[in-house]
Amino acid sequence: MAQQKIEAFDVERMLFGEAAPEFLIEVFFRGLALYLFMLFIVRLLGKRMAGELTITEMVLMITLGGSVAVAMQVPEGGALIGFVVLTCAFVFERIVSKLTLASKNFETVSQGSVSILIRDGVLQKDKMKDTRVTKEQLFAALRHEKVHQLGEVERLYLEAGGGFSIYKYKNDAPAGLAVYPEEDTILEEKKASGDMQACYDCGFLLPVTMKAECNHCHGNKWVKAIN
């Protein structure tokens, strides 16, 4: 099969591709029509599409974006296929929504479930491993909520949509593992607790007089807990 010879740095080919320059006018009208139809589809899908997306909604948005690219840009492909794909995506999403409402098991399979990543000030290392969330990612989320140490946190949930929900103790919180960046040792020393130490890996607490393996994660590195 003969190969087409391509001249490097051909400005006309780089700008217009293999299509005639007049095709850009057609692209404009294709893009406008598909944009308006996509706007109509997203409006029908409801206000959830403008908020935090679930897994199925994220897949739908990727499908919507990918389906219109070829229909807008490729001369050999008609714009009608873009309208068909957008309509199919809308119908599929409606079906998934109805099945999700009708079946708890289907909702868990399609949307995912909530994971507890911090329980009573202690990192749940097994859940973090399952969900591929690192300690630094959790600490960054806690710092954003003005949390200084893990003892302040009663629960931290990883929601099915990927967001973190943080519940703090309302009353005086116990000491805990600092969530400051490791570079900020000065602030950690200022708030250090004199009688408690925290497991460096999970935040489990022990009195400073005890030197033992962590009962929660079997870690051996201990640091000063902070108040």
CSV table of C-alpha atoms in Angstrom, one decimal:
chain,number,residue,atom,x,y,z
A,1,MET,CA,0.0,0.0,0.0
A,2,ALA,CA,1.5,3.3,-1.1
A,3,GLN,CA,2.3,5.7,1.7
A,4,GLN,CA,1.3,9.4,1.4
A,5,LYS,CA,4.3,11.6,1.3
A,6,ILE,CA,4.1,14.3,4.0
A,7,GLU,CA,6.2,17.4,3.8
A,8,ALA,CA,7.5,18.5,7.2
A,9,PHE,CA,6.5,21.9,8.4
A,10,ASP,CA,4.0,22.4,5.7
A,11,VAL,CA,2.2,25.4,7.1
A,12,GLU,CA,-1.0,24.9,5.2
A,13,ARG,CA,-1.2,21.2,6.4
A,14,MET,CA,-0.4,22.2,9.9
A,15,LEU,CA,-3.1,24.8,10.1
A,16,PHE,CA,-5.9,23.2,8.0
A,17,GLY,CA,-5.0,19.5,7.9
A,18,GLU,CA,-6.1,17.6,4.8
A,19,ALA,CA,-9.5,19.5,4.6
A,20,ALA,CA,-10.1,22.5,2.5
A,21,PRO,CA,-9.8,25.8,4.4
A,22,GLU,CA,-13.5,26.4,3.8
A,23,PHE,CA,-14.2,23.4,6.1
A,24,LEU,CA,-13.5,25.7,9.0
A,25,ILE,CA,-16.8,27.5,8.3
A,26,GLU,CA,-18.6,24.2,8.4
A,27,VAL,CA,-16.8,23.3,11.7
A,28,PHE,CA,-18.1,26.5,13.2
A,29,PHE,CA,-21.7,25.6,12.4
A,30,ARG,CA,-21.2,22.0,13.5
A,31,GLY,CA,-19.7,23.1,16.7
A,32,LEU,CA,-22.5,25.6,17.4
A,33,ALA,CA,-25.2,23.0,16.7
A,34,LEU,CA,-23.6,20.3,18.9
A,35,TYR,CA,-22.8,22.8,21.6
A,36,LEU,CA,-26.5,23.9,21.8
A,37,PHE,CA,-27.7,20.3,21.8
A,38,MET,CA,-25.2,19.3,24.5
A,39,LEU,CA,-26.3,22.2,26.6
A,40,PHE,CA,-29.9,21.0,26.2
A,41,ILE,CA,-28.9,17.4,27.2
A,42,VAL,CA,-27.0,18.6,30.3
A,43,ARG,CA,-29.9,20.8,31.2
A,44,LEU,CA,-32.2,17.7,31.0
A,45,LEU,CA,-29.8,15.7,33.2
A,46,GLY,CA,-30.5,18.1,36.1
A,47,LYS,CA,-28.6,20.3,38.5
A,48,ARG,CA,-26.4,17.3,39.7
A,49,MET,CA,-24.3,17.7,36.6
A,50,ALA,CA,-23.2,21.1,37.8
A,51,GLY,CA,-22.3,19.8,41.2
A,52,GLU,CA,-19.9,17.2,42.5
A,53,LEU,CA,-20.1,14.2,40.1
A,54,THR,CA,-20.7,10.6,41.0
A,55,ILE,CA,-18.7,7.9,39.1
A,56,THR,CA,-21.5,7.3,36.5
A,57,GLU,CA,-22.0,11.1,36.0
A,58,MET,CA,-18.2,11.5,35.5
A,59,VAL,CA,-18.2,8.7,32.8
A,60,LEU,CA,-21.2,10.4,31.2
A,61,MET,CA,-19.4,13.8,31.0
A,62,ILE,CA,-16.4,12.2,29.5
A,63,THR,CA,-18.7,10.4,27.0
A,64,LEU,CA,-20.4,13.7,26.1
A,65,GLY,CA,-17.1,15.5,25.5
A,66,GLY,CA,-15.5,12.7,23.5
A,67,SER,CA,-18.6,12.1,21.3
A,68,VAL,CA,-18.8,15.6,19.9
A,69,ALA,CA,-15.1,15.9,19.0
A,70,VAL,CA,-15.2,13.7,15.9
A,71,ALA,CA,-18.6,15.0,14.8
A,72,MET,CA,-17.3,18.6,14.9
A,73,GLN,CA,-13.8,18.2,13.4
A,74,VAL,CA,-13.6,15.2,11.0
A,75,PRO,CA,-14.8,16.0,7.5
A,76,GLU,CA,-15.5,12.3,6.7
A,77,GLY,CA,-17.8,12.0,9.7
A,78,GLY,CA,-21.2,13.6,9.7
A,79,ALA,CA,-22.5,15.7,12.6
A,80,LEU,CA,-25.6,13.4,12.9
A,81,ILE,CA,-23.5,10.8,14.7
A,82,GLY,CA,-22.7,13.3,17.4
A,83,PHE,CA,-26.4,14.0,18.0
A,84,VAL,CA,-27.1,10.2,18.2
A,85,VAL,CA,-24.3,9.6,20.7
A,86,LEU,CA,-25.4,12.5,22.9
A,87,THR,CA,-29.0,11.2,22.9
A,88,CYS,CA,-27.8,7.6,23.7
A,89,ALA,CA,-25.7,8.9,26.6
A,90,PHE,CA,-28.7,10.7,28.0
A,91,VAL,CA,-30.9,7.6,27.7
A,92,PHE,CA,-28.3,5.4,29.3
A,93,GLU,CA,-27.9,7.8,32.2
A,94,ARG,CA,-31.7,7.9,32.8
A,95,ILE,CA,-31.7,4.1,32.9
A,96,VAL,CA,-28.8,3.9,35.3
A,97,SER,CA,-30.5,6.5,37.6
A,98,LYS,CA,-33.7,4.5,37.7
A,99,LEU,CA,-31.8,1.3,38.5
A,100,THR,CA,-29.8,3.1,41.2
A,101,LEU,CA,-33.0,4.3,42.9
A,102,ALA,CA,-34.6,0.8,42.6
A,103,SER,CA,-31.7,-1.3,43.9
A,104,LYS,CA,-29.3,-0.7,46.8
A,105,ASN,CA,-26.9,-3.3,45.4
A,106,PHE,CA,-26.9,-1.7,42.0
A,107,GLU,CA,-26.2,1.6,43.6
A,108,THR,CA,-23.2,0.2,45.5
A,109,VAL,CA,-21.8,-1.4,42.3
A,110,SER,CA,-22.3,1.6,40.1
A,111,GLN,CA,-21.6,4.5,42.5
A,112,GLY,CA,-19.2,2.9,45.0
A,113,SER,CA,-19.5,3.1,48.8
A,114,VAL,CA,-18.3,5.2,51.7
A,115,SER,CA,-14.9,4.3,53.3
A,116,ILE,CA,-13.9,5.3,56.9
A,117,LEU,CA,-10.3,6.5,56.7
A,118,ILE,CA,-10.0,8.0,60.2
A,119,ARG,CA,-11.7,6.5,63.2
A,120,ASP,CA,-11.4,8.2,66.6
A,121,GLY,CA,-8.2,10.0,65.7
A,122,VAL,CA,-6.4,6.9,64.2
A,123,LEU,CA,-5.7,6.3,60.5
A,124,GLN,CA,-7.3,3.2,59.0
A,125,LYS,CA,-4.3,2.0,57.1
A,126,ASP,CA,-6.1,-1.0,55.4
A,127,LYS,CA,-8.9,1.3,54.1
A,128,MET,CA,-6.4,3.8,52.9
A,129,LYS,CA,-4.6,1.1,51.0
A,130,ASP,CA,-7.8,-0.2,49.4
A,131,THR,CA,-8.8,3.3,48.3
A,132,ARG,CA,-5.2,4.3,47.3
A,133,VAL,CA,-5.3,7.4,49.5
A,134,THR,CA,-2.0,8.5,51.1
A,135,LYS,CA,-1.4,9.9,54.5
A,136,GLU,CA,-0.3,13.2,53.0
A,137,GLN,CA,-3.5,13.5,51.0
A,138,LEU,CA,-5.5,13.1,54.2
A,139,PHE,CA,-3.3,15.6,56.1
A,140,ALA,CA,-3.7,18.2,53.4
A,141,ALA,CA,-7.5,17.8,53.6
A,142,LEU,CA,-7.3,18.2,57.4
A,143,ARG,CA,-5.1,21.2,57.2
A,144,HIS,CA,-7.6,22.8,54.8
A,145,GLU,CA,-10.2,22.4,57.6
A,146,LYS,CA,-7.9,24.0,60.2
A,147,VAL,CA,-7.3,20.6,62.0
A,148,HIS,CA,-4.0,20.6,63.8
A,149,GLN,CA,-3.8,16.9,64.9
A,150,LEU,CA,-5.6,13.6,64.4
A,151,GLY,CA,-7.0,13.6,68.0
A,152,GLU,CA,-9.5,16.3,66.8
A,153,VAL,CA,-11.0,14.0,64.2
A,154,GLU,CA,-13.8,11.6,65.2
A,155,ARG,CA,-14.4,10.4,61.7
A,156,LEU,CA,-13.1,11.1,58.2
A,157,TYR,CA,-15.1,9.5,55.4
A,158,LEU,CA,-14.1,9.1,51.8
A,159,GLU,CA,-17.4,9.6,50.0
A,160,ALA,CA,-18.4,7.5,46.9
A,161,GLY,CA,-17.9,10.7,44.8
A,162,GLY,CA,-14.3,11.1,45.9
A,163,GLY,CA,-14.7,13.9,48.4
A,164,PHE,CA,-13.7,13.9,52.1
A,165,SER,CA,-16.3,14.5,54.9
A,166,ILE,CA,-14.7,15.4,58.2
A,167,TYR,CA,-16.4,15.2,61.6
A,168,LYS,CA,-14.5,16.8,64.5
A,169,TYR,CA,-15.0,16.3,68.3
A,170,LYS,CA,-17.2,19.1,69.6
A,171,ASN,CA,-15.6,19.1,73.1
A,172,ASP,CA,-12.0,19.1,74.1
A,173,ALA,CA,-10.1,16.7,71.8
A,174,PRO,CA,-7.4,14.4,73.0
A,175,ALA,CA,-3.8,14.7,71.9
A,176,GLY,CA,-2.9,13.2,68.5
A,177,LEU,CA,-0.4,12.9,65.6
A,178,ALA,CA,0.4,16.3,64.1
A,179,VAL,CA,-0.8,16.9,60.6
A,180,TYR,CA,1.7,19.7,59.9
A,181,PRO,CA,4.2,19.2,57.0
A,182,GLU,CA,7.3,17.5,58.2
A,183,GLU,CA,9.3,20.7,57.3
A,184,ASP,CA,7.4,22.7,60.0
A,185,THR,CA,9.0,21.2,63.1
A,186,ILE,CA,8.9,24.4,65.1
A,187,LEU,CA,5.1,24.6,65.4
A,188,GLU,CA,5.0,20.9,66.2
A,189,GLU,CA,7.4,21.4,69.1
A,190,LYS,CA,5.5,24.3,70.5
A,191,LYS,CA,2.3,22.2,70.9
A,192,ALA,CA,3.9,18.9,71.9
A,193,SER,CA,2.2,16.9,74.6
A,194,GLY,CA,4.4,16.0,77.5
A,195,ASP,CA,2.8,12.7,78.4
A,196,MET,CA,1.6,11.1,75.2
A,197,GLN,CA,3.3,9.8,72.0
A,198,ALA,CA,1.7,8.9,68.7
A,199,CYS,CA,2.5,6.2,66.2
A,200,TYR,CA,4.1,7.9,63.2
A,201,ASP,CA,2.2,5.6,60.7
A,202,CYS,CA,-1.3,5.6,62.1
A,203,GLY,CA,-1.6,8.1,65.0
A,204,PHE,CA,-2.4,5.4,67.7
A,205,LEU,CA,-1.6,6.9,71.1
A,206,LEU,CA,0.5,5.5,74.0
A,207,PRO,CA,2.0,7.1,77.1
A,208,VAL,CA,5.6,8.2,76.5
A,209,THR,CA,6.8,5.8,79.2
A,210,MET,CA,5.8,2.8,77.1
A,211,LYS,CA,8.0,1.6,74.3
A,212,ALA,CA,6.2,-1.1,72.3
A,213,GLU,CA,5.0,-2.0,68.9
A,214,CYS,CA,1.8,-0.2,67.8
A,215,ASN,CA,-1.2,-2.2,68.6
A,216,HIS,CA,-3.1,-0.9,65.6
A,217,CYS,CA,-0.7,-1.0,62.6
A,218,HIS,CA,2.4,-2.7,64.2
A,219,GLY,CA,4.6,0.3,63.5
A,220,ASN,CA,7.7,0.9,65.6
A,221,LYS,CA,8.2,4.7,65.0
A,222,TRP,CA,6.8,7.0,67.7
A,223,VAL,CA,6.7,10.8,67.8
A,224,LYS,CA,5.4,13.3,70.3
A,225,ALA,CA,1.7,13.8,70.2
A,226,ILE,CA,0.5,17.4,70.2
A,227,ASN,CA,-2.4,19.1,72.0
